[in-house]
Amino acid sequence: MTQAGVAGELEPFWMPFSPNKEFKKEPRLIVRGEGMYLYAPDGRALIDASAGLFCVAAGHCRPEIAQAVFDQLKTLDYGGSFLRAHPKAFELANRITEYTPAQLNRVFFVNSGSEAVDTAMKMALMYHRVRGQAQRQIFISARARLSRREPGRRGPGGHGQ
């Protein structure tokens, strides 16, 4: 595949937090992963020091994880927890609470850190409403946030307020 062919094929994808023009002039592609390594098209192994931006701390393409995911996908690929639930969600929640202090005995599953913060804020507001203190609506936090990937989220970091 020629350099021009690769750049042409990459054009429609606008990469987040990447200088797109520069990347597409000299693409640094990865074609697979295994354990703590990512592999370039020429076979070079690259250490994935950020674990896929913290998404694959257990490593890439681990057979036992792939098998567990495959087995679950054969049973149910996704089951939202709105008015219904899969037994595995309860099983996992119970397993998690085995590692938490006794008073932290509830689990609420989310998909990301920003969703976790957003949900925690909503839960705090509801907690005060239920206690008859609905006026308690102010959050105090540090100004800086760890993630700026979702600028639409105006969490407790104070941005946009």
Short mmCIF file of C-alpha atoms in Angstrom, two decimals:
data_model
loop_
_atom_site.label_atom_id
_atom_site.label_comp_id
_atom_site.label_asym_id
_atom_site.label_seq_id
_atom_site.Cartn_x
_atom_site.Cartn_y
_atom_site.Cartn_z
CA MET A 1 0.00 0.00 0.00
CA THR A 2 1.44 3.39 -0.94
CA GLN A 3 1.78 6.36 1.37
CA ALA A 4 -0.82 8.24 -0.68
CA GLY A 5 -3.18 5.26 -0.51
CA VAL A 6 -2.89 5.07 3.26
CA ALA A 7 -3.43 8.82 3.70
CA GLY A 8 -6.47 8.68 1.40
CA GLU A 9 -7.98 5.85 3.39
CA LEU A 10 -7.37 7.64 6.67
CA GLU A 11 -8.87 10.96 5.61
CA PRO A 12 -12.47 10.41 6.78
CA PHE A 13 -11.42 9.57 10.34
CA TRP A 14 -10.91 12.69 12.45
CA MET A 15 -8.69 11.50 15.29
CA PRO A 16 -9.30 12.99 18.73
CA PHE A 17 -6.47 15.00 20.26
CA SER A 18 -4.14 14.30 17.34
CA PRO A 19 -2.66 16.69 14.81
CA ASN A 20 -4.62 15.09 11.98
CA LYS A 21 -2.77 16.65 9.02
CA GLU A 22 0.61 15.65 10.39
CA PHE A 23 -0.54 12.17 11.34
CA LYS A 24 -1.98 11.51 7.91
CA LYS A 25 1.24 12.64 6.20
CA GLU A 26 3.21 10.07 8.21
CA PRO A 27 0.70 7.65 9.76
CA ARG A 28 1.83 5.66 12.77
CA LEU A 29 -0.52 2.71 12.55
CA ILE A 30 -0.93 -0.24 14.87
CA VAL A 31 -2.39 -3.47 13.56
CA ARG A 32 -2.71 -5.68 16.64
CA GLY A 33 -1.96 -6.01 20.31
CA GLU A 34 -0.78 -8.75 22.63
CA GLY A 35 -0.15 -8.43 26.33
CA MET A 36 1.55 -5.09 26.98
CA TYR A 37 2.57 -4.64 23.34
CA LEU A 38 1.05 -3.04 20.26
CA TYR A 39 2.42 -4.00 16.84
CA ALA A 40 3.17 -1.79 13.85
CA PRO A 41 2.39 -3.02 10.33
CA ASP A 42 6.08 -3.94 9.88
CA GLY A 43 5.93 -6.21 12.95
CA ARG A 44 7.75 -3.92 15.40
CA ALA A 45 6.59 -4.38 18.99
CA LEU A 46 5.74 -1.15 20.82
CA ILE A 47 5.17 -1.04 24.58
CA ASP A 48 1.67 0.31 25.27
CA ALA A 49 2.74 2.29 28.33
CA SER A 50 -0.64 4.00 28.72
CA ALA A 51 -2.59 0.72 28.49
CA GLY A 52 -4.77 2.03 25.66
CA LEU A 53 -5.42 5.20 27.66
CA PHE A 54 -6.09 3.15 30.77
CA CYS A 55 -8.67 0.86 29.11
CA VAL A 56 -6.64 -2.36 28.95
CA ALA A 57 -4.73 -2.54 32.21
CA ALA A 58 -4.89 -6.35 32.04
CA GLY A 59 -3.16 -6.30 28.64
CA HIS A 60 -4.25 -6.67 25.03
CA CYS A 61 -5.89 -9.76 23.56
CA ARG A 62 -5.61 -12.03 26.59
CA PRO A 63 -7.12 -15.39 25.62
CA GLU A 64 -8.92 -15.95 28.95
CA ILE A 65 -10.54 -12.50 28.78
CA ALA A 66 -11.47 -12.96 25.11
CA GLN A 67 -13.04 -16.34 25.94
CA ALA A 68 -15.03 -14.89 28.86
CA VAL A 69 -16.29 -12.05 26.66
CA PHE A 70 -17.14 -14.47 23.85
CA ASP A 71 -19.03 -16.76 26.24
CA GLN A 72 -21.03 -13.83 27.58
CA LEU A 73 -21.75 -12.52 24.07
CA LYS A 74 -23.23 -15.91 23.18
CA THR A 75 -25.62 -15.54 26.13
CA LEU A 76 -26.45 -11.83 26.05
CA ASP A 77 -24.47 -9.09 24.35
CA TYR A 78 -26.03 -6.19 26.26
CA GLY A 79 -28.80 -5.82 28.74
CA GLY A 80 -29.54 -2.35 29.98
CA SER A 81 -30.40 -2.11 33.66
CA PHE A 82 -33.55 -0.06 33.21
CA LEU A 83 -36.36 -2.14 34.74
CA ARG A 84 -34.54 -5.39 33.87
CA ALA A 85 -31.26 -7.00 34.88
CA HIS A 86 -29.07 -9.97 34.07
CA PRO A 87 -27.97 -12.26 36.93
CA LYS A 88 -24.31 -11.62 36.07
CA ALA A 89 -24.71 -7.94 37.02
CA PHE A 90 -25.77 -8.99 40.53
CA GLU A 91 -22.98 -11.55 40.68
CA LEU A 92 -20.37 -8.91 39.80
CA ALA A 93 -21.83 -6.38 42.25
CA ASN A 94 -21.61 -8.97 45.02
CA ARG A 95 -18.03 -9.82 44.11
CA ILE A 96 -17.06 -6.13 44.15
CA THR A 97 -18.59 -5.54 47.59
CA GLU A 98 -16.42 -8.34 48.98
CA TYR A 99 -13.48 -5.93 48.53
CA THR A 100 -15.09 -2.74 49.81
CA PRO A 101 -15.60 -1.50 53.39
CA ALA A 102 -18.87 -2.73 54.93
CA GLN A 103 -20.63 0.66 54.60
CA LEU A 104 -19.82 0.78 50.84
CA ASN A 105 -22.17 -2.03 49.92
CA ARG A 106 -23.88 -0.74 46.76
CA VAL A 107 -22.55 -0.81 43.19
CA PHE A 108 -23.69 1.38 40.29
CA PHE A 109 -22.17 0.44 36.93
CA VAL A 110 -21.21 3.15 34.43
CA ASN A 111 -19.16 3.31 31.22
CA SER A 112 -16.63 6.06 31.91
CA GLY A 113 -15.12 8.37 34.47
CA SER A 114 -17.15 11.35 33.34
CA GLU A 115 -20.33 9.30 33.54
CA ALA A 116 -19.30 8.19 37.05
CA VAL A 117 -18.81 11.80 38.19
CA ASP A 118 -22.07 12.91 36.58
CA THR A 119 -23.95 10.05 38.27
CA ALA A 120 -22.33 10.69 41.66
CA MET A 121 -23.40 14.35 41.45
CA LYS A 122 -26.98 13.37 40.62
CA MET A 123 -27.02 10.85 43.47
CA ALA A 124 -25.75 13.49 45.91
CA LEU A 125 -28.49 15.90 44.83
CA MET A 126 -31.16 13.21 45.20
CA TYR A 127 -29.79 12.19 48.60
CA HIS A 128 -30.31 15.72 49.90
CA ARG A 129 -33.77 15.98 48.31
CA VAL A 130 -34.88 12.76 50.00
CA ARG A 131 -33.57 14.13 53.33
CA GLY A 132 -35.68 17.26 52.86
CA GLN A 133 -32.67 19.47 52.03
CA ALA A 134 -33.32 20.16 48.35
CA GLN A 135 -31.64 23.58 48.67
CA ARG A 136 -28.25 21.82 48.96
CA GLN A 137 -27.17 22.07 45.30
CA ILE A 138 -23.65 23.50 45.38
CA PHE A 139 -20.61 21.38 44.58
CA ILE A 140 -17.13 22.39 45.69
CA SER A 141 -14.10 20.93 43.94
CA ALA A 142 -10.66 21.60 42.59
CA ARG A 143 -10.71 23.62 39.37
CA ALA A 144 -8.60 21.21 37.32
CA ARG A 145 -10.02 17.97 35.99
CA LEU A 146 -8.11 14.86 34.99
CA SER A 147 -9.99 14.45 31.73
CA ARG A 148 -10.82 17.11 29.19
CA ARG A 149 -12.09 14.63 26.61
CA GLU A 150 -15.72 15.61 27.14
CA PRO A 151 -15.91 19.40 27.21
CA GLY A 152 -19.71 19.19 27.16
CA ARG A 153 -19.56 17.72 30.63
CA ARG A 154 -19.52 20.56 33.10
CA GLY A 155 -18.82 18.51 36.19
CA PRO A 156 -17.54 19.76 39.50
CA GLY A 157 -14.33 21.09 37.91
CA GLY A 158 -15.94 24.52 37.58
CA HIS A 159 -15.40 24.85 33.82
CA GLY A 160 -18.07 26.84 32.06
CA GLN A 161 -19.73 27.95 35.27
#
